[in-house]
PDB file of C-alpha atoms in Angstrom:
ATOM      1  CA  UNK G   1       8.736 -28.653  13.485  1.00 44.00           C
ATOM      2  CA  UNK G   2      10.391 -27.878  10.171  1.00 63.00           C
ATOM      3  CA  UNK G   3       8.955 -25.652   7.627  1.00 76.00           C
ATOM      4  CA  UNK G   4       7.961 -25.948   4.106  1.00 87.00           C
ATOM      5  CA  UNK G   5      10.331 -23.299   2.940  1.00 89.00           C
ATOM      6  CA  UNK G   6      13.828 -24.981   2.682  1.00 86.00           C
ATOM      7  CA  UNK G   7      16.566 -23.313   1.234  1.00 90.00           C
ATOM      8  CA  UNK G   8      17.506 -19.718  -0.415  1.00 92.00           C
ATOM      9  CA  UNK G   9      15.800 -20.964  -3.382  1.00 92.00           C
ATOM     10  CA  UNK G  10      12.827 -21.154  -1.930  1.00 93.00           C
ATOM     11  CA  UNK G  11      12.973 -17.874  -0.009  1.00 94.00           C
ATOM     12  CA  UNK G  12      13.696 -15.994  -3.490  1.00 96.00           C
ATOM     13  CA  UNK G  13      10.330 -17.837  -4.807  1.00 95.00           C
ATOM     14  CA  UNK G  14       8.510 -16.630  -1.677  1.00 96.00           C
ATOM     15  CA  UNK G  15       9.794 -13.216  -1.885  1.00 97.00           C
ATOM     16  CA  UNK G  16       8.802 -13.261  -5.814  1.00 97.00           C
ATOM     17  CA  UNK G  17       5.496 -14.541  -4.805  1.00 97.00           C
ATOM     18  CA  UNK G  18       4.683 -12.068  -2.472  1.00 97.00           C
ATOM     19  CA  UNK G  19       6.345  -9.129  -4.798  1.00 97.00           C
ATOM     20  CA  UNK G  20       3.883 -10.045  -7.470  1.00 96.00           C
ATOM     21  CA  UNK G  21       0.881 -10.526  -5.616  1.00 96.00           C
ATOM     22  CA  UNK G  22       1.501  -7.208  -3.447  1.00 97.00           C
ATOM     23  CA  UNK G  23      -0.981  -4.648  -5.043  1.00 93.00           C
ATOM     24  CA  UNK G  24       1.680  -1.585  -4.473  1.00 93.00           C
ATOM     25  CA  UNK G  25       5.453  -1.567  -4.056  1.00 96.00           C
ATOM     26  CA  UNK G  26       6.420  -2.072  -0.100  1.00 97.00           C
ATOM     27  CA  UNK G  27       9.228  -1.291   2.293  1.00 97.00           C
ATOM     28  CA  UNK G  28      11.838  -3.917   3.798  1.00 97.00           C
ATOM     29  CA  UNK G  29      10.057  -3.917   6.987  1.00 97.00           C
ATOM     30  CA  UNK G  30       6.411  -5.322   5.476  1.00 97.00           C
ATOM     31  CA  UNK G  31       8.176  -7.560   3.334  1.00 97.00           C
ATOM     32  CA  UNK G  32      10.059  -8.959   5.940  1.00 96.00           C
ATOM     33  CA  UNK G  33       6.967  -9.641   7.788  1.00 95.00           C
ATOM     34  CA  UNK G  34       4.834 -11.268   5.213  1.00 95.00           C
ATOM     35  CA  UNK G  35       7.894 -12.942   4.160  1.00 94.00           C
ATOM     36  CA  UNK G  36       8.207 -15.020   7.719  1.00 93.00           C
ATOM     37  CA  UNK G  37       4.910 -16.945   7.336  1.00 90.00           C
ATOM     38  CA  UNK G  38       7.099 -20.473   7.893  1.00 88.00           C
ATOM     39  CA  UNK G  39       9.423 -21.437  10.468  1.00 89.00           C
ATOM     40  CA  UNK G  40      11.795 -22.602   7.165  1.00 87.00           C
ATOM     41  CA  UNK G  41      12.675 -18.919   6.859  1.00 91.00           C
ATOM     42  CA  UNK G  42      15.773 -17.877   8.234  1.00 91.00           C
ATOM     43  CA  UNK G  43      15.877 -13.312   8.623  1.00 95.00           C
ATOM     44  CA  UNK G  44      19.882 -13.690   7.437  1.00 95.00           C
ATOM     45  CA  UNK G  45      19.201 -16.003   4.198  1.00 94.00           C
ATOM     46  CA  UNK G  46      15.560 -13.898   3.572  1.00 96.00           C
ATOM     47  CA  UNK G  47      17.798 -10.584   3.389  1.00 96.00           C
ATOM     48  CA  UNK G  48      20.523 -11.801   1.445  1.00 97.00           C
ATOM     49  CA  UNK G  49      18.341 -13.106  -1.328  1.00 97.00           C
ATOM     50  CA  UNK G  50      16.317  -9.620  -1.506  1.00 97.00           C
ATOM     51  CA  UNK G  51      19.465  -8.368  -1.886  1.00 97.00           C
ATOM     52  CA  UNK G  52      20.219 -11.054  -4.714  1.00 97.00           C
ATOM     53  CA  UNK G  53      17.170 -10.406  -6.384  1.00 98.00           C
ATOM     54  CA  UNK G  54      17.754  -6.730  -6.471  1.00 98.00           C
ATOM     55  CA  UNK G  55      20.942  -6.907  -7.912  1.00 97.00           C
ATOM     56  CA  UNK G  56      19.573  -9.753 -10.736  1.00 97.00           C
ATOM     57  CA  UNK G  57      17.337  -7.026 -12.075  1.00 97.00           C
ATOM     58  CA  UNK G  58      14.432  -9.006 -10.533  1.00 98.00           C
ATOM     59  CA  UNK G  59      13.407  -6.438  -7.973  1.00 98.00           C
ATOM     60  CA  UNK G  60      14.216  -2.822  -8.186  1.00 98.00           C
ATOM     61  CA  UNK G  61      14.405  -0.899  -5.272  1.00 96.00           C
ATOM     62  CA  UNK G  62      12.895   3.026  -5.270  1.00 94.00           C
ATOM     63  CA  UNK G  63      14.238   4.783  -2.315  1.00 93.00           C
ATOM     64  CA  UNK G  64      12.648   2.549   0.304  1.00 95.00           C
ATOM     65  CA  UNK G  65      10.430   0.486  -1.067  1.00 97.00           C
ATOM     66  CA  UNK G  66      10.628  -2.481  -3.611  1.00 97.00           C
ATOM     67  CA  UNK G  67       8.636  -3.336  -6.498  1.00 97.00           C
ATOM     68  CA  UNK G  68       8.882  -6.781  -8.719  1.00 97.00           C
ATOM     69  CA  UNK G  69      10.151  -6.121 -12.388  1.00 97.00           C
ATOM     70  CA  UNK G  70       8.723  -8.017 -15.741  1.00 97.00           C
ATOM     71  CA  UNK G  71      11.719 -10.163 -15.037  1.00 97.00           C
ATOM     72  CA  UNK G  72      11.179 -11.334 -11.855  1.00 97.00           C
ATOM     73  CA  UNK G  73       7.169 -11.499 -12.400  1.00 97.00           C
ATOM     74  CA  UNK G  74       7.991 -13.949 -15.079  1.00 96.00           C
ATOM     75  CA  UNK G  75      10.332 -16.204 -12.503  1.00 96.00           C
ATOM     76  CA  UNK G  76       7.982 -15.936 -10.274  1.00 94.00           C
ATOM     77  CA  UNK G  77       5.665 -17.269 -12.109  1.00 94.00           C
ATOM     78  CA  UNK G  78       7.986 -20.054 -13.555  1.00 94.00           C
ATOM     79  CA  UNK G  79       8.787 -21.189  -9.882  1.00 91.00           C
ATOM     80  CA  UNK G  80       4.884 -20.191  -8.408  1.00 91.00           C
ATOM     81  CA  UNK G  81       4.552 -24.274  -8.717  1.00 92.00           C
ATOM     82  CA  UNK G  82       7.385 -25.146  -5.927  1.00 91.00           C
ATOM     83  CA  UNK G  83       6.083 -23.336  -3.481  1.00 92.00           C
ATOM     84  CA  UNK G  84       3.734 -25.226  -1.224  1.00 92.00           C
ATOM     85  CA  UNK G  85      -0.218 -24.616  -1.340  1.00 93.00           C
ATOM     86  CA  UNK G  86       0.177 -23.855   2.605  1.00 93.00           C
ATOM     87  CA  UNK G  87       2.691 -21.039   1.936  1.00 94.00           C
ATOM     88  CA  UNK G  88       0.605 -19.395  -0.744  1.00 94.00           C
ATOM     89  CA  UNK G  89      -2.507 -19.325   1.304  1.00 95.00           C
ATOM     90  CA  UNK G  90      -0.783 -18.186   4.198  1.00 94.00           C
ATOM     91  CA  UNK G  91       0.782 -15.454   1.735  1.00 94.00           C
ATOM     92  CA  UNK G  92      -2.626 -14.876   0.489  1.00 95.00           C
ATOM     93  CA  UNK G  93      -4.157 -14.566   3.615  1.00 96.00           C
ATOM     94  CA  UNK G  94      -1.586 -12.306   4.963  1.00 95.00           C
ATOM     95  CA  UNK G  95      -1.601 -10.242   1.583  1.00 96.00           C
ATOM     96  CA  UNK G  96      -5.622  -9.578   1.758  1.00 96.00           C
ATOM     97  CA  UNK G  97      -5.590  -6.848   4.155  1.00 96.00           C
ATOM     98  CA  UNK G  98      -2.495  -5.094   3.201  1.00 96.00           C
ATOM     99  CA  UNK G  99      -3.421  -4.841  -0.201  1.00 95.00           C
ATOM    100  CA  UNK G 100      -6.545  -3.368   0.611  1.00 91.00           C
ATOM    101  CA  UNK G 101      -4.975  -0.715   2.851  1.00 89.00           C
ATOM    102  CA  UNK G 102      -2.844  -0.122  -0.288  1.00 91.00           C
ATOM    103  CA  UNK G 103      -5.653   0.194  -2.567  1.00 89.00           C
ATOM    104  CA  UNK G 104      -7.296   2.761  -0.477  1.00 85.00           C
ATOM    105  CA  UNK G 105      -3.991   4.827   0.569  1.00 85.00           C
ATOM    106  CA  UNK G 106      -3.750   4.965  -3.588  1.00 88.00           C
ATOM    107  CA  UNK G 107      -7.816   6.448  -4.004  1.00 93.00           C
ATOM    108  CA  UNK G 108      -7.446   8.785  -0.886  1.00 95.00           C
ATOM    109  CA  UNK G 109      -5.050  11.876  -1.592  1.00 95.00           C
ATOM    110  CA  UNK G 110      -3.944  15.101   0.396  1.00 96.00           C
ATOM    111  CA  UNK G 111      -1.258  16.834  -1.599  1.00 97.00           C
ATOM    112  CA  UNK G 112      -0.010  20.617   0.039  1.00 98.00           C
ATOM    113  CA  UNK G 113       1.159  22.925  -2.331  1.00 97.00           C
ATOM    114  CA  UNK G 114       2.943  26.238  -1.440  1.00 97.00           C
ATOM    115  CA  UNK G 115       0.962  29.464  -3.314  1.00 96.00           C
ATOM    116  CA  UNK G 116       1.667  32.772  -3.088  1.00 95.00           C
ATOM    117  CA  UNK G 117      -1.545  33.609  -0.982  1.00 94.00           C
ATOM    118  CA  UNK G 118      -0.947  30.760   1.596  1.00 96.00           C
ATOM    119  CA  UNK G 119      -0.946  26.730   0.888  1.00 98.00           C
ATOM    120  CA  UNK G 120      -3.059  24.997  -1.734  1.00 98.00           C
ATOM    121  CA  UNK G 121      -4.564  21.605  -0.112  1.00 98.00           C
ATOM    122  CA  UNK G 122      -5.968  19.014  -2.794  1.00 97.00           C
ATOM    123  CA  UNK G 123      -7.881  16.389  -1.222  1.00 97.00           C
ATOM    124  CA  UNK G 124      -9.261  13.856  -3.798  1.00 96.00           C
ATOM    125  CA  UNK G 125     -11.170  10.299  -3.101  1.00 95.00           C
ATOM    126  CA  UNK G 126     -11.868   7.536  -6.125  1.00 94.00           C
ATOM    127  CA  UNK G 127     -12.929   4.370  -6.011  1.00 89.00           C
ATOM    128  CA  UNK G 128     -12.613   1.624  -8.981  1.00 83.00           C
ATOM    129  CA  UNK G 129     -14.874   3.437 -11.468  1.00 90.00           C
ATOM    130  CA  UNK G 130     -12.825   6.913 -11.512  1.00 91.00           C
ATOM    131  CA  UNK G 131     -13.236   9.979  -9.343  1.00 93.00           C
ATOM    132  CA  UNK G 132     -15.823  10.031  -6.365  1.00 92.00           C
ATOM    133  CA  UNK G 133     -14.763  13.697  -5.114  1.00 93.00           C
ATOM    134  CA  UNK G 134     -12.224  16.460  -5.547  1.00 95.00           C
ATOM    135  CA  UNK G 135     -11.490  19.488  -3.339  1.00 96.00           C
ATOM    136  CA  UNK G 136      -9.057  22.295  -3.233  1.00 97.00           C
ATOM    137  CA  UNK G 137      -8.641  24.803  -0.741  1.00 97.00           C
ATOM    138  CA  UNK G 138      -6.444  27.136   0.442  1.00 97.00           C
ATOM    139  CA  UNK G 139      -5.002  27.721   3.795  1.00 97.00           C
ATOM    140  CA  UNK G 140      -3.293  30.393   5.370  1.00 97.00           C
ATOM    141  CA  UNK G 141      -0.066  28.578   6.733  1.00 97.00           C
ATOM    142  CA  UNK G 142       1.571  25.376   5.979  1.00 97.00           C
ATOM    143  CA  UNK G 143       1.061  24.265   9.306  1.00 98.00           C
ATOM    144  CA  UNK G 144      -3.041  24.504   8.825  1.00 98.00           C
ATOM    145  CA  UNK G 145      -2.508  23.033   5.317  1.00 97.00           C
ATOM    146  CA  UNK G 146      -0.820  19.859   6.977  1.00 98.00           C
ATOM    147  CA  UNK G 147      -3.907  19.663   9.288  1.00 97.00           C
ATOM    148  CA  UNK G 148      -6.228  19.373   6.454  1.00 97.00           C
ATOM    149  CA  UNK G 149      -4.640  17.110   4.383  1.00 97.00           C
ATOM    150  CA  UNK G 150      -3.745  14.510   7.912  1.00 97.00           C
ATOM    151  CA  UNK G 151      -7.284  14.893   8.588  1.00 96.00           C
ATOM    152  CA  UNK G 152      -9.016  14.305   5.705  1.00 96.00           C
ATOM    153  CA  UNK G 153      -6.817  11.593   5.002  1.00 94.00           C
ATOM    154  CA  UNK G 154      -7.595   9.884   8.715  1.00 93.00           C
ATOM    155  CA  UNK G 155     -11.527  10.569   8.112  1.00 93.00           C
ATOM    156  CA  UNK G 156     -11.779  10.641   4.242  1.00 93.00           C
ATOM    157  CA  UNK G 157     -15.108   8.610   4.257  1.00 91.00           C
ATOM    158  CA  UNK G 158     -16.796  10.715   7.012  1.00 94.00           C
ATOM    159  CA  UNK G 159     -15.760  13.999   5.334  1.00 94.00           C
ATOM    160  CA  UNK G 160     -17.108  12.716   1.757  1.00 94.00           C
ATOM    161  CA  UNK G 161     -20.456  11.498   3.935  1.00 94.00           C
ATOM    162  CA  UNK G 162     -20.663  14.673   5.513  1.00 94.00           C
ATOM    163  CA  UNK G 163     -20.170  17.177   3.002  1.00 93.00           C
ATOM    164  CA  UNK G 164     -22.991  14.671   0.780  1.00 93.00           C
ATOM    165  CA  UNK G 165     -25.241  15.374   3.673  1.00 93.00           C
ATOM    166  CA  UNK G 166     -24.637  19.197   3.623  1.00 93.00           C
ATOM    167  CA  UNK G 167     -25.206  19.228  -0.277  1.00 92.00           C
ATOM    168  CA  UNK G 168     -28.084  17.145  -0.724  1.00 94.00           C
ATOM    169  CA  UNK G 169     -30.182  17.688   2.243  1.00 92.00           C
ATOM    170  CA  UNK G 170     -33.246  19.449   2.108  1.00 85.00           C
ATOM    171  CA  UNK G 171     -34.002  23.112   2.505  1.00 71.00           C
ATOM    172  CA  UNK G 172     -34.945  22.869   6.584  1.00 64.00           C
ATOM    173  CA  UNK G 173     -32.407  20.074   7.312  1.00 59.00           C
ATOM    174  CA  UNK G 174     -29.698  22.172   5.534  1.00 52.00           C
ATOM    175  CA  UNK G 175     -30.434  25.139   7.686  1.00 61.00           C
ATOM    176  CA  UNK G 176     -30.013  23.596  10.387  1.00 61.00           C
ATOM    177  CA  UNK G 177     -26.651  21.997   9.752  1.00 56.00           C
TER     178      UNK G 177
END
């Protein structure tokens, strides 16, 4: 059964599709697999034109992950016409849930900073309006700071919950917390 996606052309279109629609700049690996939503793409022609469009200024690569430029957002939006309605919504549908995995990994932050008492963890959570919650504590070793920061950061929303709980529960339910 052939595929809608026919030639490197239409690859580069894809890949500027997907690049602008991608809420956060992604590796090789997740474009590559969001990229081979049609049996038309072949892995050796998909490659080579991400490597074309890198070099044409349309994508720039930062260390190992690739973001669209101005220049290939407007190409992409020039050729958004010839790509079939099927590939978009299969782009689209494949797009939804990484770009919400994005959006969170970009409102949920653990940063570990060295301090000259022991390690500074910053945990921080927002959400579209702004800031929802900010933390800092410090830890005695880096190896306890990491284990903050990868735990808050696999439990953010049962942290926030809990330490909501804690602060505005009432004077008997707080005592026995």
């Amino acid at each position: 059964m052939a595929g809608f996606i026919h030639d490197k052309l239409d690859i580069k279109l894809l890949v500027l599709y997907i690049m602008d629609h991608v809420s956060a700049p992604i590796d090789f690996d997740t474009l590559t697999d969001l990229a081979m939503c049609d049996s038309g793409v072949d892995y050796f022609q998909f490659a080579e034109a991400v490597s074309e469009l890198t070099g044409s200024g349309h994508l720039e690569q930062q260390e190992d992950v690739y973001a669209v430029t101005d220049r290939g957002r407007r190409a992409g939006a020039a050729g958004e016409s010839s790509l079939s309605p099927v590939i978009r919504q299969r782009c689209d549908r494949r797009l939804a849930p990484l770009n919400q995995a994005l959006k969170r990994k970009a409102q949920v932050r653990a940063q570990v900073e060295e301090q000259p008492l022991g390690f500074q963890v910053s945990l921080s959570m927002d959400d579209d309006q702004g800031s929802l919650f900010s933390l800092t504590l410090l830890a005695p070793t880096q190896a306890d700071a990491q284990r903050l920061a990868e735990r808050y950061l696999a439990h953010p929303d049962r942290i926030y919950n809990a330490l909501l709980g804690v602060l505005l529960a009432d004077g008997e339910e707080a005592e026995h917390n």
